[in-house]
Amino acid sequence: MVDVAADPSHPRYTSLLMRHRLEEAAAKGMLAGSAMIAHGRGEAFDYLLGERTVPAAALATRQALALLLAAERPVLSVNGNVAALAADEMLRLGAALNCPLEVNIFYRTPERMAAILGHLEARKAALGLSVDVLGHAPDATIPGLKGPRANCHRDGILNSDAILVPLEDGDRCEALVAMGKHVLVIDLNPLSRSALQATVTMVDELSRVLNNMLAMLNGGDPPSVDPAYDHQAVLDEVVQTVVNGFSAQ
Ligand code: ATP
């Protein structure tokens, strides 16, 4: 069988590569049973956006990075899909911002936590980066959530003032917002509960967002917080882009 995920000339290379990463992560026990469904929904929305960073998403990404840079205790939340799709970019962003990553998953089992933490530690060593990866020893809970999915680190998520939450579910997003944090969501679905409730929502594909942030940091172009930033207006603009058709832009 031809491994199309290894052929960069294939027209669907990036998409196939991401699917391949998910397959590998599933085999390592990193993913929940619903992981492929969440990814498929993201892919569908990405088609509607033209598989590119639309201007409203670029604006949201600048504002989210500015809030992370201005925060006293920023943290980057990682779930199974995020670790599978963009472990390197998340680790690079944590190192560049000098802030921890925290593994925080919806269906928390010791086996899945160990698989995700093991993958991140292996990638961190391969990249030679210095960045804290939390999640191994939760000592606090997120108020308003029940069960193991509420578990978190006091020095990570609990006491953070700005949190990047890629591909988050609506309940946890709502609980984090209720704690008074700046909640910075990456979600290709502009209509999800997370997208609607966040402080800033980047309606864009995860690895594109992270690479855009890294380019801003590495290019010496750190953004400043825009006090007039309008979350709802930015979301509305993304929805309009989809409704109008991306070729009309
Ligand atoms: P909500 O509760 O917020 O309404 P949900 O809990 O139903 O949404 P999930 O099933 O947790 O949402 O799915 C996570 C979201 O992540 C989906 O809305 C999907 O569009 C989005 N998503 C999946 N893959 C990616 C990706 N690579 N980049 C950005 N977003 C993605």
PDB file of C-alpha atoms and ligand atoms in Angstrom:
ATOM      1  CA  MET A   1       0.000   0.000   0.000  1.00  0.00           C
ATOM      2  CA  VAL A   2       1.269   3.515  -0.861  1.00  0.00           C
ATOM      3  CA  ASP A   3       1.725   5.680   2.211  1.00  0.00           C
ATOM      4  CA  VAL A   4       0.176   8.946   0.952  1.00  0.00           C
ATOM      5  CA  ALA A   5       0.858  10.603   4.301  1.00  0.00           C
ATOM      6  CA  ALA A   6       4.554  10.368   3.396  1.00  0.00           C
ATOM      7  CA  ASP A   7       4.139  12.038  -0.022  1.00  0.00           C
ATOM      8  CA  PRO A   8       4.178  15.869   0.213  1.00  0.00           C
ATOM      9  CA  SER A   9       3.143  16.161  -3.466  1.00  0.00           C
ATOM     10  CA  HIS A  10      -0.247  14.571  -2.746  1.00  0.00           C
ATOM     11  CA  PRO A  11      -2.972  17.284  -2.951  1.00  0.00           C
ATOM     12  CA  ARG A  12      -4.400  16.202   0.429  1.00  0.00           C
ATOM     13  CA  TYR A  13      -0.991  15.753   2.067  1.00  0.00           C
ATOM     14  CA  THR A  14      -1.553  17.933   5.122  1.00  0.00           C
ATOM     15  CA  SER A  15      -4.970  16.437   5.785  1.00  0.00           C
ATOM     16  CA  LEU A  16      -3.638  12.899   5.358  1.00  0.00           C
ATOM     17  CA  LEU A  17      -0.672  13.618   7.585  1.00  0.00           C
ATOM     18  CA  MET A  18      -2.980  14.815  10.367  1.00  0.00           C
ATOM     19  CA  ARG A  19      -5.144  11.710  10.028  1.00  0.00           C
ATOM     20  CA  HIS A  20      -2.025   9.565  10.117  1.00  0.00           C
ATOM     21  CA  ARG A  21      -0.906  11.277  13.331  1.00  0.00           C
ATOM     22  CA  LEU A  22      -4.300  10.531  14.877  1.00  0.00           C
ATOM     23  CA  GLU A  23      -4.063   6.872  13.856  1.00  0.00           C
ATOM     24  CA  GLU A  24      -0.633   6.618  15.475  1.00  0.00           C
ATOM     25  CA  ALA A  25      -1.866   8.357  18.626  1.00  0.00           C
ATOM     26  CA  ALA A  26      -4.873   6.034  18.808  1.00  0.00           C
ATOM     27  CA  ALA A  27      -2.548   3.041  18.629  1.00  0.00           C
ATOM     28  CA  LYS A  28      -0.562   4.470  21.561  1.00  0.00           C
ATOM     29  CA  GLY A  29      -3.756   4.824  23.629  1.00  0.00           C
ATOM     30  CA  MET A  30      -3.701   8.638  23.639  1.00  0.00           C
ATOM     31  CA  LEU A  31      -7.187   9.250  22.228  1.00  0.00           C
ATOM     32  CA  ALA A  32     -10.748   9.047  23.446  1.00  0.00           C
ATOM     33  CA  GLY A  33     -13.197   6.983  21.405  1.00  0.00           C
ATOM     34  CA  SER A  34     -14.801  10.150  20.024  1.00  0.00           C
ATOM     35  CA  ALA A  35     -11.511  11.725  18.881  1.00  0.00           C
ATOM     36  CA  MET A  36     -11.993  10.914  15.202  1.00  0.00           C
ATOM     37  CA  ILE A  37     -15.513  12.380  15.249  1.00  0.00           C
ATOM     38  CA  ALA A  38     -14.211  15.655  16.716  1.00  0.00           C
ATOM     39  CA  HIS A  39     -11.484  15.733  14.060  1.00  0.00           C
ATOM     40  CA  GLY A  40     -13.951  15.041  11.254  1.00  0.00           C
ATOM     41  CA  ARG A  41     -16.142  17.910  12.359  1.00  0.00           C
ATOM     42  CA  GLY A  42     -13.097  20.165  12.349  1.00  0.00           C
ATOM     43  CA  GLU A  43     -12.130  19.031   8.825  1.00  0.00           C
ATOM     44  CA  ALA A  44     -15.627  19.819   7.534  1.00  0.00           C
ATOM     45  CA  PHE A  45     -15.471  23.371   8.867  1.00  0.00           C
ATOM     46  CA  ASP A  46     -11.950  23.772   7.513  1.00  0.00           C
ATOM     47  CA  TYR A  47     -13.211  23.020   3.985  1.00  0.00           C
ATOM     48  CA  LEU A  48     -15.821  25.760   4.397  1.00  0.00           C
ATOM     49  CA  LEU A  49     -13.058  28.193   5.378  1.00  0.00           C
ATOM     50  CA  GLY A  50     -10.918  27.246   2.374  1.00  0.00           C
ATOM     51  CA  GLU A  51      -8.346  25.493   4.629  1.00  0.00           C
ATOM     52  CA  ARG A  52      -6.590  28.789   5.308  1.00  0.00           C
ATOM     53  CA  THR A  53      -6.320  31.417   8.014  1.00  0.00           C
ATOM     54  CA  VAL A  54      -9.117  33.879   7.256  1.00  0.00           C
ATOM     55  CA  PRO A  55      -8.521  37.555   8.204  1.00  0.00           C
ATOM     56  CA  ALA A  56     -10.803  37.383  11.277  1.00  0.00           C
ATOM     57  CA  ALA A  57      -8.864  34.369  12.554  1.00  0.00           C
ATOM     58  CA  ALA A  58      -5.567  36.214  12.067  1.00  0.00           C
ATOM     59  CA  LEU A  59      -6.960  39.098  14.139  1.00  0.00           C
ATOM     60  CA  ALA A  60      -8.124  36.715  16.881  1.00  0.00           C
ATOM     61  CA  THR A  61      -4.728  34.990  16.915  1.00  0.00           C
ATOM     62  CA  ARG A  62      -2.930  38.325  17.445  1.00  0.00           C
ATOM     63  CA  GLN A  63      -5.256  39.181  20.339  1.00  0.00           C
ATOM     64  CA  ALA A  64      -4.909  35.731  21.941  1.00  0.00           C
ATOM     65  CA  LEU A  65      -1.114  35.848  21.747  1.00  0.00           C
ATOM     66  CA  ALA A  66      -1.122  39.385  23.146  1.00  0.00           C
ATOM     67  CA  LEU A  67      -3.192  38.195  26.132  1.00  0.00           C
ATOM     68  CA  LEU A  68      -0.823  35.272  26.717  1.00  0.00           C
ATOM     69  CA  LEU A  69       2.173  37.641  26.610  1.00  0.00           C
ATOM     70  CA  ALA A  70       0.484  40.095  28.993  1.00  0.00           C
ATOM     71  CA  ALA A  71      -0.577  37.376  31.464  1.00  0.00           C
ATOM     72  CA  GLU A  72       1.226  36.767  34.741  1.00  0.00           C
ATOM     73  CA  ARG A  73       0.518  33.032  34.808  1.00  0.00           C
ATOM     74  CA  PRO A  74      -0.336  31.789  31.306  1.00  0.00           C
ATOM     75  CA  VAL A  75      -0.861  28.070  30.689  1.00  0.00           C
ATOM     76  CA  LEU A  76      -1.428  25.950  27.575  1.00  0.00           C
ATOM     77  CA  SER A  77      -3.988  23.161  27.937  1.00  0.00           C
ATOM     78  CA  VAL A  78      -3.383  19.944  25.990  1.00  0.00           C
ATOM     79  CA  ASN A  79      -5.799  17.096  25.279  1.00  0.00           C
ATOM     80  CA  GLY A  80      -5.291  13.884  23.322  1.00  0.00           C
ATOM     81  CA  ASN A  81      -6.054  15.322  19.870  1.00  0.00           C
ATOM     82  CA  VAL A  82      -3.819  18.340  20.516  1.00  0.00           C
ATOM     83  CA  ALA A  83      -0.908  16.143  21.612  1.00  0.00           C
ATOM     84  CA  ALA A  84      -1.417  13.930  18.556  1.00  0.00           C
ATOM     85  CA  LEU A  85      -1.693  16.751  16.011  1.00  0.00           C
ATOM     86  CA  ALA A  86       0.640  19.467  17.278  1.00  0.00           C
ATOM     87  CA  ALA A  87       2.821  18.355  20.192  1.00  0.00           C
ATOM     88  CA  ASP A  88       5.935  20.053  18.770  1.00  0.00           C
ATOM     89  CA  GLU A  89       4.212  23.388  18.163  1.00  0.00           C
ATOM     90  CA  MET A  90       2.622  23.399  21.645  1.00  0.00           C
ATOM     91  CA  LEU A  91       5.984  22.642  23.260  1.00  0.00           C
ATOM     92  CA  ARG A  92       7.704  25.356  21.194  1.00  0.00           C
ATOM     93  CA  LEU A  93       5.030  27.878  22.185  1.00  0.00           C
ATOM     94  CA  GLY A  94       5.348  26.946  25.872  1.00  0.00           C
ATOM     95  CA  ALA A  95       9.126  27.371  25.670  1.00  0.00           C
ATOM     96  CA  ALA A  96       8.815  30.715  23.854  1.00  0.00           C
ATOM     97  CA  LEU A  97       6.282  32.053  26.377  1.00  0.00           C
ATOM     98  CA  ASN A  98       8.101  30.449  29.319  1.00  0.00           C
ATOM     99  CA  CYS A  99       4.862  28.884  30.539  1.00  0.00           C
ATOM    100  CA  PRO A 100       3.749  25.328  31.331  1.00  0.00           C
ATOM    101  CA  LEU A 101       1.677  22.937  29.274  1.00  0.00           C
ATOM    102  CA  GLU A 102      -0.955  21.015  31.250  1.00  0.00           C
ATOM    103  CA  VAL A 103      -2.550  17.817  30.042  1.00  0.00           C
ATOM    104  CA  ASN A 104      -6.254  18.142  30.765  1.00  0.00           C
ATOM    105  CA  ILE A 105      -8.555  15.602  29.179  1.00  0.00           C
ATOM    106  CA  PHE A 106     -12.293  15.033  29.188  1.00  0.00           C
ATOM    107  CA  TYR A 107     -12.205  11.224  29.553  1.00  0.00           C
ATOM    108  CA  ARG A 108      -9.381  11.006  32.096  1.00  0.00           C
ATOM    109  CA  THR A 109      -7.952   7.548  32.741  1.00  0.00           C
ATOM    110  CA  PRO A 110      -4.478   6.822  34.176  1.00  0.00           C
ATOM    111  CA  GLU A 111      -3.563   4.968  30.971  1.00  0.00           C
ATOM    112  CA  ARG A 112      -4.505   7.835  28.627  1.00  0.00           C
ATOM    113  CA  MET A 113      -2.809  10.408  30.850  1.00  0.00           C
ATOM    114  CA  ALA A 114       0.392   8.327  30.892  1.00  0.00           C
ATOM    115  CA  ALA A 115       0.301   7.868  27.097  1.00  0.00           C
ATOM    116  CA  ILE A 116      -0.156  11.609  26.413  1.00  0.00           C
ATOM    117  CA  LEU A 117       2.426  12.679  29.004  1.00  0.00           C
ATOM    118  CA  GLY A 118       4.884  10.090  27.650  1.00  0.00           C
ATOM    119  CA  HIS A 119       4.442  11.386  24.104  1.00  0.00           C
ATOM    120  CA  LEU A 120       4.980  15.014  25.165  1.00  0.00           C
ATOM    121  CA  GLU A 121       8.070  14.148  27.221  1.00  0.00           C
ATOM    122  CA  ALA A 122       9.538  12.204  24.286  1.00  0.00           C
ATOM    123  CA  ARG A 123       8.937  15.109  21.874  1.00  0.00           C
ATOM    124  CA  LYS A 124      10.329  17.603  24.404  1.00  0.00           C
ATOM    125  CA  ALA A 125      13.532  15.560  24.707  1.00  0.00           C
ATOM    126  CA  ALA A 126      13.787  15.188  20.907  1.00  0.00           C
ATOM    127  CA  LEU A 127      13.435  18.954  20.451  1.00  0.00           C
ATOM    128  CA  GLY A 128      15.779  19.728  23.354  1.00  0.00           C
ATOM    129  CA  LEU A 129      13.317  22.205  24.862  1.00  0.00           C
ATOM    130  CA  SER A 130      13.006  23.387  28.441  1.00  0.00           C
ATOM    131  CA  VAL A 131       9.306  23.582  29.330  1.00  0.00           C
ATOM    132  CA  ASP A 132       7.204  22.218  32.209  1.00  0.00           C
ATOM    133  CA  VAL A 133       4.608  19.616  31.290  1.00  0.00           C
ATOM    134  CA  LEU A 134       1.966  19.221  34.023  1.00  0.00           C
ATOM    135  CA  GLY A 135      -0.915  16.821  34.470  1.00  0.00           C
ATOM    136  CA  HIS A 136       0.864  13.974  36.250  1.00  0.00           C
ATOM    137  CA  ALA A 137      -0.045  15.035  39.814  1.00  0.00           C
ATOM    138  CA  PRO A 138      -3.253  17.091  39.976  1.00  0.00           C
ATOM    139  CA  ASP A 139      -3.771  18.735  43.360  1.00  0.00           C
ATOM    140  CA  ALA A 140      -6.850  20.892  42.659  1.00  0.00           C
ATOM    141  CA  THR A 141     -10.171  20.851  40.840  1.00  0.00           C
ATOM    142  CA  ILE A 142     -11.867  23.233  38.415  1.00  0.00           C
ATOM    143  CA  PRO A 143     -14.963  24.554  40.251  1.00  0.00           C
ATOM    144  CA  GLY A 144     -18.279  23.651  38.619  1.00  0.00           C
ATOM    145  CA  LEU A 145     -17.090  20.439  36.951  1.00  0.00           C
ATOM    146  CA  LYS A 146     -17.783  16.939  38.254  1.00  0.00           C
ATOM    147  CA  GLY A 147     -15.618  13.831  38.100  1.00  0.00           C
ATOM    148  CA  PRO A 148     -12.027  13.254  36.987  1.00  0.00           C
ATOM    149  CA  ARG A 149     -12.230  15.820  34.158  1.00  0.00           C
ATOM    150  CA  ALA A 150     -12.203  18.561  36.842  1.00  0.00           C
ATOM    151  CA  ASN A 151      -8.721  17.560  38.037  1.00  0.00           C
ATOM    152  CA  CYS A 152      -5.947  20.096  37.504  1.00  0.00           C
ATOM    153  CA  HIS A 153      -2.713  21.494  38.936  1.00  0.00           C
ATOM    154  CA  ARG A 154      -2.809  24.404  41.382  1.00  0.00           C
ATOM    155  CA  ASP A 155       0.364  25.852  39.795  1.00  0.00           C
ATOM    156  CA  GLY A 156      -1.036  25.269  36.312  1.00  0.00           C
ATOM    157  CA  ILE A 157      -4.634  25.651  35.242  1.00  0.00           C
ATOM    158  CA  LEU A 158      -6.161  26.516  38.635  1.00  0.00           C
ATOM    159  CA  ASN A 159      -4.152  29.676  39.247  1.00  0.00           C
ATOM    160  CA  SER A 160      -3.615  30.685  35.625  1.00  0.00           C
ATOM    161  CA  ASP A 161      -4.903  34.057  34.473  1.00  0.00           C
ATOM    162  CA  ALA A 162      -4.831  33.243  30.732  1.00  0.00           C
ATOM    163  CA  ILE A 163      -5.327  29.789  29.279  1.00  0.00           C
ATOM    164  CA  LEU A 164      -5.027  28.538  25.699  1.00  0.00           C
ATOM    165  CA  VAL A 165      -7.606  25.782  25.213  1.00  0.00           C
ATOM    166  CA  PRO A 166      -7.480  24.198  21.774  1.00  0.00           C
ATOM    167  CA  LEU A 167     -10.416  21.925  20.835  1.00  0.00           C
ATOM    168  CA  GLU A 168     -12.116  22.337  24.212  1.00  0.00           C
ATOM    169  CA  ASP A 169     -15.591  21.128  25.114  1.00  0.00           C
ATOM    170  CA  GLY A 170     -18.218  23.676  26.071  1.00  0.00           C
ATOM    171  CA  ASP A 171     -18.624  22.664  29.738  1.00  0.00           C
ATOM    172  CA  ARG A 172     -14.997  23.129  30.599  1.00  0.00           C
ATOM    173  CA  CYS A 173     -14.743  26.334  28.613  1.00  0.00           C
ATOM    174  CA  GLU A 174     -17.706  27.716  30.563  1.00  0.00           C
ATOM    175  CA  ALA A 175     -16.160  26.651  33.896  1.00  0.00           C
ATOM    176  CA  LEU A 176     -12.834  28.328  33.019  1.00  0.00           C
ATOM    177  CA  VAL A 177     -14.580  31.539  31.953  1.00  0.00           C
ATOM    178  CA  ALA A 178     -16.533  31.502  35.242  1.00  0.00           C
ATOM    179  CA  MET A 179     -13.190  31.438  37.098  1.00  0.00           C
ATOM    180  CA  GLY A 180     -12.425  34.856  35.598  1.00  0.00           C
ATOM    181  CA  LYS A 181      -9.627  33.739  33.290  1.00  0.00           C
ATOM    182  CA  HIS A 182      -8.900  34.922  29.791  1.00  0.00           C
ATOM    183  CA  VAL A 183      -9.952  31.810  27.872  1.00  0.00           C
ATOM    184  CA  LEU A 184      -8.406  31.604  24.396  1.00  0.00           C
ATOM    185  CA  VAL A 185     -10.100  28.938  22.299  1.00  0.00           C
ATOM    186  CA  ILE A 186      -8.969  27.369  19.025  1.00  0.00           C
ATOM    187  CA  ASP A 187     -11.967  25.758  17.339  1.00  0.00           C
ATOM    188  CA  LEU A 188     -12.818  25.412  13.641  1.00  0.00           C
ATOM    189  CA  ASN A 189     -16.525  25.419  14.537  1.00  0.00           C
ATOM    190  CA  PRO A 190     -17.548  29.068  15.062  1.00  0.00           C
ATOM    191  CA  LEU A 191     -20.912  27.909  16.438  1.00  0.00           C
ATOM    192  CA  SER A 192     -19.666  25.587  19.205  1.00  0.00           C
ATOM    193  CA  ARG A 193     -20.418  26.455  22.819  1.00  0.00           C
ATOM    194  CA  SER A 194     -16.665  26.917  23.420  1.00  0.00           C
ATOM    195  CA  ALA A 195     -16.348  29.289  20.467  1.00  0.00           C
ATOM    196  CA  LEU A 196     -19.273  31.390  21.659  1.00  0.00           C
ATOM    197  CA  GLN A 197     -18.232  31.583  25.329  1.00  0.00           C
ATOM    198  CA  ALA A 198     -14.487  32.227  25.060  1.00  0.00           C
ATOM    199  CA  THR A 199     -12.705  35.527  25.620  1.00  0.00           C
ATOM    200  CA  VAL A 200     -11.069  35.130  22.194  1.00  0.00           C
ATOM    201  CA  THR A 201     -11.907  32.420  19.642  1.00  0.00           C
ATOM    202  CA  MET A 202      -9.538  31.563  16.828  1.00  0.00           C
ATOM    203  CA  VAL A 203     -11.647  29.844  14.158  1.00  0.00           C
ATOM    204  CA  ASP A 204      -8.715  28.177  12.460  1.00  0.00           C
ATOM    205  CA  GLU A 205      -6.918  24.859  12.315  1.00  0.00           C
ATOM    206  CA  LEU A 206      -4.817  24.105  15.389  1.00  0.00           C
ATOM    207  CA  SER A 207      -1.365  23.759  13.799  1.00  0.00           C
ATOM    208  CA  ARG A 208      -1.919  26.814  11.567  1.00  0.00           C
ATOM    209  CA  VAL A 209      -2.746  28.921  14.654  1.00  0.00           C
ATOM    210  CA  LEU A 210       0.294  27.706  16.561  1.00  0.00           C
ATOM    211  CA  ASN A 211       2.634  28.285  13.602  1.00  0.00           C
ATOM    212  CA  ASN A 212       1.186  31.786  13.144  1.00  0.00           C
ATOM    213  CA  MET A 213       1.858  32.529  16.817  1.00  0.00           C
ATOM    214  CA  LEU A 214       5.400  31.163  16.608  1.00  0.00           C
ATOM    215  CA  ALA A 215       6.052  33.240  13.470  1.00  0.00           C
ATOM    216  CA  MET A 216       4.954  36.405  15.311  1.00  0.00           C
ATOM    217  CA  LEU A 217       7.221  35.604  18.252  1.00  0.00           C
ATOM    218  CA  ASN A 218      10.211  34.515  16.167  1.00  0.00           C
ATOM    219  CA  GLY A 219       9.765  37.375  13.707  1.00  0.00           C
ATOM    220  CA  GLY A 220      10.099  39.957  16.465  1.00  0.00           C
ATOM    221  CA  ASP A 221       6.488  41.054  15.995  1.00  0.00           C
ATOM    222  CA  PRO A 222       4.899  40.511  19.445  1.00  0.00           C
ATOM    223  CA  PRO A 223       1.310  41.836  19.389  1.00  0.00           C
ATOM    224  CA  SER A 224      -0.211  44.167  21.985  1.00  0.00           C
ATOM    225  CA  VAL A 225      -3.643  43.719  23.554  1.00  0.00           C
ATOM    226  CA  ASP A 226      -6.333  45.612  21.642  1.00  0.00           C
ATOM    227  CA  PRO A 227      -8.727  47.039  24.272  1.00  0.00           C
ATOM    228  CA  ALA A 228     -11.395  47.503  21.591  1.00  0.00           C
ATOM    229  CA  TYR A 229     -11.278  43.840  20.514  1.00  0.00           C
ATOM    230  CA  ASP A 230     -14.859  42.648  19.864  1.00  0.00           C
ATOM    231  CA  HIS A 231     -15.182  38.866  20.278  1.00  0.00           C
ATOM    232  CA  GLN A 232     -18.700  38.666  18.819  1.00  0.00           C
ATOM    233  CA  ALA A 233     -17.861  40.861  15.812  1.00  0.00           C
ATOM    234  CA  VAL A 234     -14.864  38.663  14.974  1.00  0.00           C
ATOM    235  CA  LEU A 235     -16.983  35.493  15.212  1.00  0.00           C
ATOM    236  CA  ASP A 236     -19.695  37.081  13.047  1.00  0.00           C
ATOM    237  CA  GLU A 237     -17.076  37.936  10.430  1.00  0.00           C
ATOM    238  CA  VAL A 238     -15.937  34.301  10.264  1.00  0.00           C
ATOM    239  CA  VAL A 239     -19.514  33.109   9.823  1.00  0.00           C
ATOM    240  CA  GLN A 240     -20.004  35.699   7.059  1.00  0.00           C
ATOM    241  CA  THR A 241     -16.858  34.421   5.318  1.00  0.00           C
ATOM    242  CA  VAL A 242     -18.376  30.931   5.256  1.00  0.00           C
ATOM    243  CA  VAL A 243     -21.810  32.182   4.135  1.00  0.00           C
ATOM    244  CA  ASN A 244     -20.370  34.368   1.356  1.00  0.00           C
ATOM    245  CA  GLY A 245     -18.074  31.637   0.116  1.00  0.00           C
ATOM    246  CA  PHE A 246     -14.328  31.930   0.516  1.00  0.00           C
ATOM    247  CA  SER A 247     -13.689  32.418  -3.213  1.00  0.00           C
ATOM    248  CA  ALA A 248     -15.608  35.724  -2.978  1.00  0.00           C
ATOM    249  CA  GLN A 249     -13.081  37.104  -0.448  1.00  0.00           C
TER     250      GLN A 249
HETATM  251  P1  ATP B   1     -19.052  22.415  22.315  1.00  0.00           P
HETATM  252  O1  ATP B   1     -19.340  21.678  23.579  1.00  0.00           O
HETATM  253  O2  ATP B   1     -17.993  23.471  22.482  1.00  0.00           O
HETATM  254  O3  ATP B   1     -20.274  22.921  21.590  1.00  0.00           O
HETATM  255  P2  ATP B   1     -18.178  19.847  21.465  1.00  0.00           P
HETATM  256  O4  ATP B   1     -17.905  19.502  22.876  1.00  0.00           O
HETATM  257  O5  ATP B   1     -19.284  19.135  20.786  1.00  0.00           O
HETATM  258  O6  ATP B   1     -18.410  21.409  21.288  1.00  0.00           O
HETATM  259  P3  ATP B   1     -15.900  18.477  20.671  1.00  0.00           P
HETATM  260  O7  ATP B   1     -16.599  17.246  20.260  1.00  0.00           O
HETATM  261  O8  ATP B   1     -15.151  18.468  21.955  1.00  0.00           O
HETATM  262  O9  ATP B   1     -16.876  19.724  20.635  1.00  0.00           O
HETATM  263  O10 ATP B   1     -14.957  18.862  19.450  1.00  0.00           O
HETATM  264  C1  ATP B   1     -13.995  19.805  19.559  1.00  0.00           C
HETATM  265  C2  ATP B   1     -14.068  20.853  18.473  1.00  0.00           C
HETATM  266  O11 ATP B   1     -12.771  20.932  17.914  1.00  0.00           O
HETATM  267  C3  ATP B   1     -15.024  20.649  17.291  1.00  0.00           C
HETATM  268  O12 ATP B   1     -15.928  21.721  17.272  1.00  0.00           O
HETATM  269  C4  ATP B   1     -14.141  20.710  16.036  1.00  0.00           C
HETATM  270  O13 ATP B   1     -14.702  21.583  15.064  1.00  0.00           O
HETATM  271  C5  ATP B   1     -12.857  21.295  16.552  1.00  0.00           C
HETATM  272  N1  ATP B   1     -11.635  20.763  15.913  1.00  0.00           N
HETATM  273  C6  ATP B   1     -11.332  19.468  15.639  1.00  0.00           C
HETATM  274  N2  ATP B   1     -10.111  19.364  15.100  1.00  0.00           N
HETATM  275  C7  ATP B   1      -9.614  20.622  15.027  1.00  0.00           C
HETATM  276  C8  ATP B   1      -8.371  21.180  14.581  1.00  0.00           C
HETATM  277  N3  ATP B   1      -7.375  20.412  14.102  1.00  0.00           N
HETATM  278  N4  ATP B   1      -8.191  22.530  14.679  1.00  0.00           N
HETATM  279  C9  ATP B   1      -9.170  23.311  15.190  1.00  0.00           C
HETATM  280  N5  ATP B   1     -10.365  22.850  15.633  1.00  0.00           N
HETATM  281  C10 ATP B   1     -10.585  21.519  15.548  1.00  0.00           C
END
